[in-house]
GROMACS .gro file of N, CA, C and O in nm:
model
  552
    1MET      N    1  -0.923   0.404  -1.594
    1MET     CA    2  -0.888   0.403  -1.454
    1MET      C    3  -1.017   0.406  -1.373
    1MET      O    4  -1.101   0.491  -1.393
    2ASN      N    5  -1.033   0.314  -1.281
    2ASN     CA    6  -1.150   0.310  -1.194
    2ASN      C    7  -1.112   0.366  -1.059
    2ASN      O    8  -1.003   0.343  -1.010
    3ASP      N    9  -1.203   0.438  -0.996
    3ASP     CA   10  -1.178   0.494  -0.865
    3ASP      C   11  -1.283   0.440  -0.769
    3ASP      O   12  -1.402   0.449  -0.794
    4ASP      N   13  -1.238   0.384  -0.659
    4ASP     CA   14  -1.324   0.349  -0.548
    4ASP      C   15  -1.277   0.434  -0.432
    4ASP      O   16  -1.165   0.483  -0.432
    5PHE      N   17  -1.361   0.451  -0.333
    5PHE     CA   18  -1.320   0.529  -0.218
    5PHE      C   19  -1.353   0.452  -0.092
    5PHE      O   20  -1.460   0.394  -0.078
    6SER      N   21  -1.259   0.453   0.002
    6SER     CA   22  -1.281   0.398   0.133
    6SER      C   23  -1.293   0.518   0.227
    6SER      O   24  -1.219   0.615   0.213
    7ARG      N   25  -1.385   0.515   0.318
    7ARG     CA   26  -1.400   0.625   0.412
    7ARG      C   27  -1.309   0.600   0.531
    7ARG      O   28  -1.323   0.501   0.602
    8VAL      N   29  -1.215   0.691   0.553
    8VAL     CA   30  -1.123   0.681   0.665
    8VAL      C   31  -1.132   0.810   0.743
    8VAL      O   32  -1.099   0.917   0.691
    9GLY      N   33  -1.179   0.802   0.865
    9GLY     CA   34  -1.194   0.922   0.946
    9GLY      C   35  -1.289   1.022   0.883
    9GLY      O   36  -1.273   1.142   0.899
   10GLY      N   37  -1.389   0.974   0.807
   10GLY     CA   38  -1.484   1.062   0.744
   10GLY      C   39  -1.440   1.113   0.608
   10GLY      O   40  -1.518   1.163   0.531
   11ALA      N   41  -1.311   1.103   0.579
   11ALA     CA   42  -1.259   1.151   0.451
   11ALA      C   43  -1.236   1.032   0.358
   11ALA      O   44  -1.195   0.926   0.402
   12PRO      N   45  -1.264   1.051   0.229
   12PRO     CA   46  -1.245   0.938   0.138
   12PRO      C   47  -1.097   0.911   0.110
   12PRO      O   48  -1.018   1.003   0.096
   13VAL      N   49  -1.061   0.784   0.108
   13VAL     CA   50  -0.926   0.742   0.068
   13VAL      C   51  -0.942   0.678  -0.069
   13VAL      O   52  -1.009   0.577  -0.083
   14PRO      N   53  -0.882   0.739  -0.172
   14PRO     CA   54  -0.899   0.682  -0.305
   14PRO      C   55  -0.826   0.549  -0.321
   14PRO      O   56  -0.714   0.533  -0.275
   15VAL      N   57  -0.895   0.455  -0.383
   15VAL     CA   58  -0.836   0.328  -0.423
   15VAL      C   59  -0.842   0.332  -0.575
   15VAL      O   60  -0.946   0.307  -0.635
   16LEU      N   61  -0.731   0.369  -0.637
   16LEU     CA   62  -0.727   0.390  -0.781
   16LEU      C   63  -0.675   0.266  -0.852
   16LEU      O   64  -0.582   0.201  -0.805
   17ARG      N   65  -0.734   0.236  -0.965
   17ARG     CA   66  -0.686   0.124  -1.046
   17ARG      C   67  -0.604   0.178  -1.162
   17ARG      O   68  -0.652   0.260  -1.241
   18LEU      N   69  -0.478   0.134  -1.170
   18LEU     CA   70  -0.388   0.170  -1.279
   18LEU      C   71  -0.356   0.041  -1.353
   18LEU      O   72  -0.264  -0.031  -1.316
   19GLY      N   73  -0.435   0.009  -1.453
   19GLY     CA   74  -0.415  -0.118  -1.523
   19GLY      C   75  -0.443  -0.233  -1.429
   19GLY      O   76  -0.553  -0.246  -1.376
   20ASP      N   77  -0.342  -0.315  -1.403
   20ASP     CA   78  -0.359  -0.431  -1.315
   20ASP      C   79  -0.305  -0.407  -1.174
   20ASP      O   80  -0.274  -0.501  -1.102
   21VAL      N   81  -0.295  -0.279  -1.134
   21VAL     CA   82  -0.246  -0.244  -1.001
   21VAL      C   83  -0.343  -0.148  -0.933
   21VAL      O   84  -0.394  -0.056  -0.996
   22LEU      N   85  -0.368  -0.170  -0.804
   22LEU     CA   86  -0.442  -0.075  -0.723
   22LEU      C   87  -0.343   0.016  -0.653
   22LEU      O   88  -0.242  -0.031  -0.600
   23LEU      N   89  -0.370   0.145  -0.652
   23LEU     CA   90  -0.287   0.243  -0.583
   23LEU      C   91  -0.369   0.308  -0.473
   23LEU      O   92  -0.474   0.369  -0.500
   24VAL      N   93  -0.320   0.296  -0.350
   24VAL     CA   94  -0.387   0.353  -0.234
   24VAL      C   95  -0.290   0.451  -0.169
   24VAL      O   96  -0.178   0.413  -0.135
   25THR      N   97  -0.332   0.575  -0.154
   25THR     CA   98  -0.246   0.677  -0.093
   25THR      C   99  -0.307   0.719   0.040
   25THR      O  100  -0.418   0.773   0.042
   26LEU      N  101  -0.234   0.693   0.148
   26LEU     CA  102  -0.283   0.728   0.281
   26LEU      C  103  -0.226   0.863   0.322
   26LEU      O  104  -0.107   0.887   0.307
   27GLN      N  105  -0.312   0.948   0.373
   27GLN     CA  106  -0.271   1.079   0.423
   27GLN      C  107  -0.318   1.091   0.566
   27GLN      O  108  -0.434   1.071   0.595
   28GLY      N  109  -0.227   1.123   0.655
   28GLY     CA  110  -0.263   1.138   0.796
   28GLY      C  111  -0.266   1.005   0.866
   28GLY      O  112  -0.238   0.899   0.808
   29ASP      N  113  -0.297   1.012   0.992
   29ASP     CA  114  -0.296   0.892   1.075
   29ASP      C  115  -0.428   0.817   1.064
   29ASP      O  116  -0.534   0.877   1.048
   30LEU      N  117  -0.419   0.685   1.071
   30LEU     CA  118  -0.537   0.599   1.064
   30LEU      C  119  -0.564   0.540   1.202
   30LEU      O  120  -0.473   0.492   1.268
   31TYR      N  121  -0.689   0.544   1.240
   31TYR     CA  122  -0.727   0.483   1.367
   31TYR      C  123  -0.777   0.342   1.340
   31TYR      O  124  -0.803   0.305   1.226
   32ASP      N  125  -0.790   0.264   1.445
   32ASP     CA  126  -0.817   0.121   1.431
   32ASP      C  127  -0.936   0.089   1.341
   32ASP      O  128  -0.925   0.008   1.250
   33GLY      N  129  -1.050   0.148   1.365
   33GLY     CA  130  -1.169   0.118   1.285
   33GLY      C  131  -1.150   0.156   1.139
   33GLY      O  132  -1.191   0.083   1.049
   34ALA      N  133  -1.087   0.270   1.115
   34ALA     CA  134  -1.064   0.315   0.978
   34ALA      C  135  -0.966   0.224   0.907
   34ALA      O  136  -0.983   0.194   0.787
   35ALA      N  137  -0.862   0.179   0.976
   35ALA     CA  138  -0.763   0.089   0.916
   35ALA      C  139  -0.829  -0.045   0.880
   35ALA      O  140  -0.803  -0.100   0.773
   36GLU      N  141  -0.914  -0.094   0.966
   36GLU     CA  142  -0.984  -0.219   0.939
   36GLU      C  143  -1.078  -0.205   0.820
   36GLU      O  144  -1.087  -0.294   0.735
   37GLN      N  145  -1.148  -0.092   0.811
   37GLN     CA  146  -1.238  -0.068   0.697
   37GLN      C  147  -1.157  -0.058   0.568
   37GLN      O  148  -1.199  -0.112   0.465
   38LEU      N  149  -1.043   0.007   0.573
   38LEU     CA  150  -0.958   0.017   0.455
   38LEU      C  151  -0.912  -0.121   0.410
   38LEU      O  152  -0.912  -0.152   0.292
   39ARG      N  153  -0.874  -0.206   0.505
   39ARG     CA  154  -0.832  -0.343   0.473
   39ARG      C  155  -0.943  -0.415   0.398
   39ARG      O  156  -0.921  -0.475   0.292
   40GLN      N  157  -1.063  -0.407   0.449
   40GLN     CA  158  -1.177  -0.474   0.386
   40GLN      C  159  -1.202  -0.417   0.247
   40GLN      O  160  -1.223  -0.492   0.151
   41ASP      N  161  -1.197  -0.286   0.232
   41ASP     CA  162  -1.222  -0.222   0.103
   41ASP      C  163  -1.117  -0.262  -0.001
   41ASP      O  164  -1.149  -0.287  -0.117
   42ILE      N  165  -0.990  -0.267   0.041
   42ILE     CA  166  -0.883  -0.305  -0.052
   42ILE      C  167  -0.900  -0.449  -0.097
   42ILE      O  168  -0.890  -0.480  -0.216
   43VAL      N  169  -0.928  -0.539  -0.003
   43VAL     CA  170  -0.945  -0.681  -0.039
   43VAL      C  171  -1.064  -0.698  -0.133
   43VAL      O  172  -1.055  -0.772  -0.232
   44GLU      N  173  -1.173  -0.628  -0.108
   44GLU     CA  174  -1.289  -0.636  -0.198
   44GLU      C  175  -1.255  -0.580  -0.336
   44GLU      O  176  -1.298  -0.634  -0.437
   45SER      N  177  -1.178  -0.472  -0.340
   45SER     CA  178  -1.137  -0.414  -0.468
   45SER      C  179  -1.048  -0.509  -0.547
   45SER      O  180  -1.059  -0.519  -0.669
   46ILE      N  181  -0.959  -0.581  -0.477
   46ILE     CA  182  -0.872  -0.679  -0.543
   46ILE      C  183  -0.958  -0.788  -0.607
   46ILE      O  184  -0.941  -0.823  -0.723
   47ALA      N  185  -1.051  -0.840  -0.531
   47ALA     CA  186  -1.136  -0.948  -0.581
   47ALA      C  187  -1.224  -0.902  -0.697
   47ALA      O  188  -1.238  -0.973  -0.796
   48ARG      N  189  -1.279  -0.783  -0.685
   48ARG     CA  190  -1.369  -0.731  -0.788
   48ARG      C  191  -1.295  -0.698  -0.918
   48ARG      O  192  -1.341  -0.728  -1.026
   49SER      N  193  -1.178  -0.637  -0.907
   49SER     CA  194  -1.108  -0.590  -1.026
   49SER      C  195  -1.003  -0.688  -1.077
   49SER      O  196  -0.947  -0.667  -1.185
   50ARG      N  197  -0.974  -0.793  -1.001
   50ARG     CA  198  -0.878  -0.897  -1.040
   50ARG      C  199  -0.741  -0.840  -1.076
   50ARG      O  200  -0.679  -0.879  -1.174
   51VAL      N  201  -0.693  -0.746  -0.995
   51VAL     CA  202  -0.561  -0.688  -1.017
   51VAL      C  203  -0.454  -0.786  -0.969
   51VAL      O  204  -0.483  -0.880  -0.894
   52THR      N  205  -0.330  -0.763  -1.010
   52THR     CA  206  -0.220  -0.850  -0.969
   52THR      C  207  -0.126  -0.781  -0.871
   52THR      O  208  -0.031  -0.842  -0.825
   53GLY      N  209  -0.152  -0.654  -0.841
   53GLY     CA  210  -0.065  -0.581  -0.748
   53GLY      C  211  -0.139  -0.471  -0.676
   53GLY      O  212  -0.239  -0.417  -0.724
   54VAL      N  213  -0.086  -0.437  -0.557
   54VAL     CA  214  -0.139  -0.329  -0.475
   54VAL      C  215  -0.021  -0.247  -0.425
   54VAL      O  216   0.074  -0.303  -0.370
   55VAL      N  217  -0.027  -0.116  -0.445
   55VAL     CA  218   0.074  -0.026  -0.390
   55VAL      C  219   0.004   0.059  -0.285
   55VAL      O  220  -0.097   0.124  -0.315
   56ILE      N  221   0.057   0.057  -0.163
   56ILE     CA  222   0.002   0.140  -0.056
   56ILE      C  223   0.108   0.244  -0.021
   56ILE      O  224   0.213   0.211   0.033
   57ASP      N  225   0.080   0.368  -0.058
   57ASP     CA  226   0.173   0.479  -0.033
   57ASP      C  227   0.144   0.534   0.106
   57ASP      O  228   0.037   0.592   0.129
   58ILE      N  229   0.239   0.516   0.198
   58ILE     CA  230   0.221   0.564   0.335
   58ILE      C  231   0.310   0.685   0.365
   58ILE      O  232   0.335   0.715   0.481
   59SER      N  233   0.356   0.753   0.260
   59SER     CA  234   0.445   0.868   0.282
   59SER      C  235   0.377   0.979   0.362
   59SER      O  236   0.445   1.059   0.427
   60GLY      N  237   0.245   0.984   0.361
   60GLY     CA  238   0.172   1.085   0.438
   60GLY      C  239   0.135   1.041   0.578
   60GLY      O  240   0.067   1.113   0.651
   61VAL      N  241   0.182   0.923   0.619
   61VAL     CA  242   0.150   0.870   0.752
   61VAL      C  243   0.272   0.888   0.842
   61VAL      O  244   0.381   0.843   0.810
   62GLU      N  245   0.251   0.956   0.954
   62GLU     CA  246   0.362   0.982   1.045
   62GLU      C  247   0.375   0.878   1.154
   62GLU      O  248   0.483   0.859   1.207
   63ILE      N  249   0.265   0.813   1.189
   63ILE     CA  250   0.267   0.717   1.299
   63ILE      C  251   0.205   0.585   1.254
   63ILE      O  252   0.095   0.583   1.200
   64VAL      N  253   0.278   0.477   1.275
   64VAL     CA  254   0.225   0.343   1.250
   64VAL      C  255   0.239   0.266   1.381
   64VAL      O  256   0.349   0.247   1.431
   65ASP      N  257   0.125   0.228   1.438
   65ASP     CA  258   0.129   0.149   1.561
   65ASP      C  259   0.120   0.000   1.526
   65ASP      O  260   0.115  -0.037   1.409
   66SER      N  261   0.120  -0.083   1.629
   66SER     CA  262   0.121  -0.227   1.605
   66SER      C  263  -0.006  -0.272   1.533
   66SER      O  264  -0.002  -0.363   1.450
   67PHE      N  265  -0.119  -0.208   1.560
   67PHE     CA  266  -0.244  -0.247   1.494
   67PHE      C  267  -0.237  -0.218   1.344
   67PHE      O  268  -0.269  -0.303   1.262
   68LEU      N  269  -0.194  -0.096   1.307
   68LEU     CA  270  -0.184  -0.062   1.166
   68LEU      C  271  -0.080  -0.149   1.096
   68LEU      O  272  -0.101  -0.193   0.983
   69GLY      N  273   0.029  -0.179   1.164
   69GLY     CA  274   0.128  -0.270   1.108
   69GLY      C  275   0.068  -0.406   1.079
   69GLY      O  276   0.091  -0.465   0.973
   70ARG      N  277  -0.013  -0.456   1.172
   70ARG     CA  278  -0.079  -0.584   1.152
   70ARG      C  279  -0.180  -0.578   1.038
   70ARG      O  280  -0.190  -0.671   0.958
   71VAL      N  281  -0.252  -0.466   1.026
   71VAL     CA  282  -0.349  -0.451   0.917
   71VAL      C  283  -0.276  -0.452   0.782
   71VAL      O  284  -0.322  -0.517   0.687
   72LEU      N  285  -0.163  -0.384   0.772
   72LEU     CA  286  -0.085  -0.386   0.648
   72LEU      C  287  -0.041  -0.529   0.614
   72LEU      O  288  -0.048  -0.571   0.498
   73ALA      N  289   0.005  -0.604   0.714
   73ALA     CA  290   0.045  -0.742   0.691
   73ALA      C  291  -0.075  -0.828   0.649
   73ALA      O  292  -0.063  -0.915   0.563
   74GLU      N  293  -0.193  -0.802   0.707
   74GLU     CA  294  -0.314  -0.876   0.670
   74GLU      C  295  -0.357  -0.843   0.527
   74GLU      O  296  -0.402  -0.931   0.454
   75ILE      N  297  -0.343  -0.717   0.487
   75ILE     CA  298  -0.374  -0.679   0.349
   75ILE      C  299  -0.286  -0.759   0.254
   75ILE      O  300  -0.333  -0.815   0.155
   76ALA      N  301  -0.156  -0.767   0.286
   76ALA     CA  302  -0.063  -0.842   0.201
   76ALA      C  303  -0.099  -0.990   0.197
   76ALA      O  304  -0.096  -1.053   0.091
   77ALA      N  305  -0.134  -1.048   0.312
   77ALA     CA  306  -0.170  -1.190   0.317
   77ALA      C  307  -0.297  -1.216   0.236
   77ALA      O  308  -0.305  -1.313   0.159
   78ASN      N  309  -0.399  -1.131   0.253
   78ASN     CA  310  -0.522  -1.146   0.177
   78ASN      C  311  -0.498  -1.129   0.028
   78ASN      O  312  -0.551  -1.203  -0.054
   79ALA      N  313  -0.418  -1.029  -0.007
   79ALA     CA  314  -0.386  -1.004  -0.149
   79ALA      C  315  -0.317  -1.126  -0.209
   79ALA      O  316  -0.348  -1.167  -0.320
   80ARG      N  317  -0.222  -1.183  -0.135
   80ARG     CA  318  -0.149  -1.301  -0.183
   80ARG      C  319  -0.244  -1.417  -0.210
   80ARG      O  320  -0.230  -1.487  -0.309
   81LEU      N  321  -0.344  -1.435  -0.124
   81LEU     CA  322  -0.443  -1.541  -0.144
   81LEU      C  323  -0.528  -1.515  -0.268
   81LEU      O  324  -0.583  -1.608  -0.326
   82LEU      N  325  -0.539  -1.388  -0.307
   82LEU     CA  326  -0.615  -1.349  -0.425
   82LEU      C  327  -0.523  -1.327  -0.545
   82LEU      O  328  -0.560  -1.261  -0.642
   83ALA      N  329  -0.401  -1.380  -0.539
   83ALA     CA  330  -0.301  -1.377  -0.647
   83ALA      C  331  -0.251  -1.237  -0.679
   83ALA      O  332  -0.221  -1.206  -0.794
   84ALA      N  333  -0.239  -1.151  -0.577
   84ALA     CA  334  -0.185  -1.017  -0.597
   84ALA      C  335  -0.069  -0.993  -0.499
   84ALA      O  336  -0.070  -1.046  -0.388
   85GLN      N  337   0.027  -0.914  -0.541
   85GLN     CA  338   0.140  -0.876  -0.455
   85GLN      C  339   0.113  -0.738  -0.396
   85GLN      O  340   0.047  -0.657  -0.458
   86THR      N  341   0.169  -0.713  -0.277
   86THR     CA  342   0.152  -0.584  -0.212
   86THR      C  343   0.289  -0.520  -0.189
   86THR      O  344   0.381  -0.586  -0.143
   87VAL      N  345   0.299  -0.391  -0.221
   87VAL     CA  346   0.420  -0.314  -0.195
   87VAL      C  347   0.380  -0.189  -0.118
   87VAL      O  348   0.288  -0.117  -0.158
   88VAL      N  349   0.448  -0.165  -0.006
   88VAL     CA  350   0.427  -0.042   0.072
   88VAL      C  351   0.535   0.056   0.029
   88VAL      O  352   0.654   0.023   0.030
   89ALA      N  353   0.493   0.175  -0.009
   89ALA     CA  354   0.587   0.276  -0.059
   89ALA      C  355   0.591   0.397   0.033
   89ALA      O  356   0.492   0.431   0.098
   90GLY      N  357   0.707   0.461   0.037
   90GLY     CA  358   0.721   0.589   0.105
   90GLY      C  359   0.727   0.583   0.256
   90GLY      O  360   0.690   0.680   0.323
   91MET      N  361   0.776   0.473   0.311
   91MET     CA  362   0.783   0.463   0.457
   91MET      C  363   0.887   0.562   0.511
   91MET      O  364   0.999   0.565   0.465
   92ARG      N  365   0.848   0.639   0.608
   92ARG     CA  366   0.938   0.735   0.672
   92ARG      C  367   1.035   0.659   0.763
   92ARG      O  368   0.999   0.555   0.819
   93PRO      N  369   1.155   0.713   0.782
   93PRO     CA  370   1.252   0.647   0.871
   93PRO      C  371   1.198   0.624   1.012
   93PRO      O  372   1.219   0.517   1.069
   94ALA      N  373   1.126   0.720   1.067
   94ALA     CA  374   1.071   0.704   1.202
   94ALA      C  375   0.970   0.590   1.208
   94ALA      O  376   0.964   0.518   1.308
   95VAL      N  377   0.893   0.572   1.102
   95VAL     CA  378   0.797   0.462   1.097
   95VAL      C  379   0.871   0.329   1.092
   95VAL      O  380   0.837   0.235   1.163
   96ALA      N  381   0.976   0.320   1.010
   96ALA     CA  382   1.055   0.197   1.002
   96ALA      C  383   1.116   0.163   1.139
   96ALA      O  384   1.111   0.048   1.183
   97LEU      N  385   1.171   0.263   1.206
   97LEU     CA  386   1.230   0.240   1.338
   97LEU      C  387   1.125   0.191   1.437
   97LEU      O  388   1.150   0.097   1.514
   98THR      N  389   1.007   0.250   1.433
   98THR     CA  390   0.899   0.210   1.523
   98THR      C  391   0.857   0.066   1.497
   98THR      O  392   0.838  -0.012   1.592
   99LEU      N  393   0.842   0.029   1.371
   99LEU     CA  394   0.802  -0.108   1.338
   99LEU      C  395   0.904  -0.209   1.389
   99LEU      O  396   0.868  -0.314   1.442
  100VAL      N  397   1.033  -0.177   1.375
  100VAL     CA  398   1.138  -0.268   1.423
  100VAL      C  399   1.134  -0.275   1.576
  100VAL      O  400   1.144  -0.384   1.633
  101GLU      N  401   1.117  -0.161   1.641
  101GLU     CA  402   1.110  -0.159   1.787
  101GLU      C  403   0.992  -0.239   1.839
  101GLU      O  404   0.999  -0.302   1.944
  102LEU      N  405   0.881  -0.239   1.763
  102LEU     CA  406   0.763  -0.315   1.802
  102LEU      C  407   0.777  -0.464   1.770
  102LEU      O  408   0.693  -0.544   1.807
  103GLY      N  409   0.883  -0.500   1.696
  103GLY     CA  410   0.905  -0.639   1.659
  103GLY      C  411   0.818  -0.686   1.544
  103GLY      O  412   0.798  -0.806   1.526
  104LEU      N  413   0.766  -0.593   1.464
  104LEU     CA  414   0.680  -0.629   1.352
  104LEU      C  415   0.765  -0.652   1.227
  104LEU      O  416   0.839  -0.564   1.184
  105THR      N  417   0.753  -0.770   1.169
  105THR     CA  418   0.831  -0.803   1.050
  105THR      C  419   0.752  -0.785   0.921
  105THR      O  420   0.810  -0.783   0.815
  106LEU      N  421   0.621  -0.772   0.930
  106LEU     CA  422   0.533  -0.751   0.815
  106LEU      C  423   0.556  -0.853   0.704
  106LEU      O  424   0.595  -0.818   0.593
  107PRO      N  425   0.533  -0.980   0.733
  107PRO     CA  426   0.555  -1.084   0.632
  107PRO      C  427   0.468  -1.062   0.509
  107PRO      O  428   0.353  -1.018   0.521
  108GLY      N  429   0.525  -1.088   0.393
  108GLY     CA  430   0.451  -1.077   0.269
  108GLY      C  431   0.449  -0.937   0.210
  108GLY      O  432   0.400  -0.917   0.100
  109LEU      N  433   0.500  -0.840   0.284
  109LEU     CA  434   0.503  -0.703   0.234
  109LEU      C  435   0.640  -0.672   0.176
  109LEU      O  436   0.742  -0.696   0.238
  110ARG      N  437   0.638  -0.619   0.055
  110ARG     CA  438   0.760  -0.566  -0.004
  110ARG      C  439   0.755  -0.415   0.019
  110ARG      O  440   0.647  -0.358   0.034
  111THR      N  441   0.870  -0.352   0.022
  111THR     CA  442   0.874  -0.208   0.043
  111THR      C  443   0.953  -0.141  -0.068
  111THR      O  444   1.038  -0.204  -0.132
  112ALA      N  445   0.923  -0.015  -0.090
  112ALA     CA  446   0.993   0.067  -0.189
  112ALA      C  447   1.000   0.209  -0.134
  112ALA      O  448   0.912   0.251  -0.058
  113LEU      N  449   1.104   0.281  -0.175
  113LEU     CA  450   1.119   0.417  -0.127
  113LEU      C  451   1.017   0.514  -0.186
  113LEU      O  452   0.984   0.614  -0.125
  114SER      N  453   0.965   0.482  -0.304
  114SER     CA  454   0.869   0.571  -0.370
  114SER      C  455   0.762   0.490  -0.442
  114SER      O  456   0.780   0.370  -0.468
  115THR      N  457   0.655   0.556  -0.477
  115THR     CA  458   0.548   0.491  -0.553
  115THR      C  459   0.599   0.447  -0.690
  115THR      O  460   0.564   0.340  -0.738
  116GLU      N  461   0.683   0.529  -0.751
  116GLU     CA  462   0.738   0.495  -0.882
  116GLU      C  463   0.815   0.363  -0.877
  116GLU      O  464   0.797   0.275  -0.961
  117VAL      N  465   0.899   0.348  -0.776
  117VAL     CA  466   0.977   0.225  -0.761
  117VAL      C  467   0.885   0.107  -0.728
  117VAL      O  468   0.905  -0.004  -0.777
  118ALA      N  469   0.781   0.132  -0.649
  118ALA     CA  470   0.685   0.026  -0.616
  118ALA      C  471   0.618  -0.026  -0.742
  118ALA      O  472   0.603  -0.148  -0.761
  119LEU      N  473   0.579   0.064  -0.831
  119LEU     CA  474   0.516   0.022  -0.956
  119LEU      C  475   0.614  -0.056  -1.042
  119LEU      O  476   0.576  -0.154  -1.107
  120GLU      N  477   0.740  -0.017  -1.041
  120GLU     CA  478   0.842  -0.092  -1.115
  120GLU      C  479   0.858  -0.233  -1.058
  120GLU      O  480   0.871  -0.330  -1.133
  121LEU      N  481   0.855  -0.245  -0.925
  121LEU     CA  482   0.865  -0.378  -0.862
  121LEU      C  483   0.751  -0.469  -0.904
  121LEU      O  484   0.768  -0.591  -0.913
  122LEU      N  485   0.637  -0.410  -0.932
  122LEU     CA  486   0.520  -0.488  -0.974
  122LEU      C  487   0.514  -0.507  -1.125
  122LEU      O  488   0.416  -0.558  -1.177
  123GLY      N  489   0.620  -0.462  -1.194
  123GLY     CA  490   0.626  -0.485  -1.337
  123GLY      C  491   0.559  -0.379  -1.420
  123GLY      O  492   0.537  -0.398  -1.539
  124ARG      N  493   0.525  -0.266  -1.360
  124ARG     CA  494   0.463  -0.157  -1.435
  124ARG      C  495   0.574  -0.071  -1.495
  124ARG      O  496   0.612   0.030  -1.442
  125THR      N  497   0.628  -0.113  -1.608
  125THR     CA  498   0.741  -0.044  -1.668
  125THR      C  499   0.705   0.093  -1.721
  125THR      O  500   0.792   0.177  -1.738
  126ASP      N  501   0.576   0.121  -1.743
  126ASP     CA  502   0.538   0.254  -1.789
  126ASP      C  503   0.554   0.358  -1.678
  126ASP      O  504   0.541   0.477  -1.702
  127ALA      N  505   0.584   0.313  -1.555
  127ALA     CA  506   0.610   0.406  -1.447
  127ALA      C  507   0.751   0.462  -1.457
  127ALA      O  508   0.785   0.558  -1.389
  128ALA      N  509   0.834   0.403  -1.543
  128ALA     CA  510   0.972   0.448  -1.558
  128ALA      C  511   0.977   0.573  -1.645
  128ALA      O  512   0.885   0.604  -1.720
  129THR      N  513   1.087   0.641  -1.635
  129THR     CA  514   1.105   0.762  -1.714
  129THR      C  515   1.144   0.725  -1.856
  129THR      O  516   1.173   0.610  -1.887
  130ALA      N  517   1.150   0.824  -1.944
  130ALA     CA  518   1.187   0.801  -2.083
  130ALA      C  519   1.330   0.749  -2.096
  130ALA      O  520   1.365   0.684  -2.193
  131ASP      N  521   1.414   0.778  -1.997
  131ASP     CA  522   1.554   0.733  -1.999
  131ASP      C  523   1.568   0.587  -1.958
  131ASP      O  524   1.677   0.533  -1.959
  132GLY      N  525   1.460   0.525  -1.920
  132GLY     CA  526   1.465   0.387  -1.873
  132GLY      C  527   1.425   0.382  -1.727
  132GLY      O  528   1.401   0.484  -1.664
  133PRO      N  529   1.417   0.262  -1.672
  133PRO     CA  530   1.374   0.248  -1.533
  133PRO      C  531   1.473   0.310  -1.438
  133PRO      O  532   1.592   0.304  -1.458
  134ARG      N  533   1.418   0.370  -1.335
  134ARG     CA  534   1.504   0.425  -1.230
  134ARG      C  535   1.531   0.316  -1.128
  134ARG      O  536   1.448   0.232  -1.100
  135ARG      N  537   1.645   0.321  -1.072
  135ARG     CA  538   1.683   0.225  -0.968
  135ARG      C  539   1.689   0.299  -0.835
  135ARG      O  540   1.730   0.413  -0.829
  136GLU      N  541   1.652   0.227  -0.728
  136GLU     CA  542   1.664   0.287  -0.595
  136GLU      C  543   1.812   0.302  -0.563
  136GLU      O  544   1.892   0.214  -0.591
  137ARG      N  545   1.844   0.414  -0.502
  137ARG     CA  546   1.981   0.433  -0.456
  137ARG      C  547   1.998   0.364  -0.323
  137ARG      O  548   1.912   0.369  -0.238
  138ARG      N  549   2.110   0.302  -0.306
  138ARG     CA  550   2.137   0.231  -0.178
  138ARG      C  551   2.244   0.301  -0.101
  138ARG      O  552   2.329   0.362  -0.145
   0.00000   0.00000   0.00000
């Protein structure tokens, strides 16, 4: 497992490599400059490590504004050009409502309720439990 770090608000944001997937866990709110730096760091990590998937866990983020929504969509678009898929995991209901109210559709982004389900969507079957893969409840 390789670890890279992006500096967001002075604190490092780990960009972890799990096989052919990058896992990024965001904690707290991101401001414009930090979100842009994170975008650049993730895209460079994709190119350098040649992964096929990116999971961005935003369960620790309480506020997503239009800029951060656009940055997430840009990460997905850049990843797609580099032959990787992006899944955003752990979106809070308030964040989803805000994104819809802002009219942001986030093209190219898949979503999952948890990081475990996001890894399953990307074909990481070892993220499943011993009983077999878990399915999202609807």
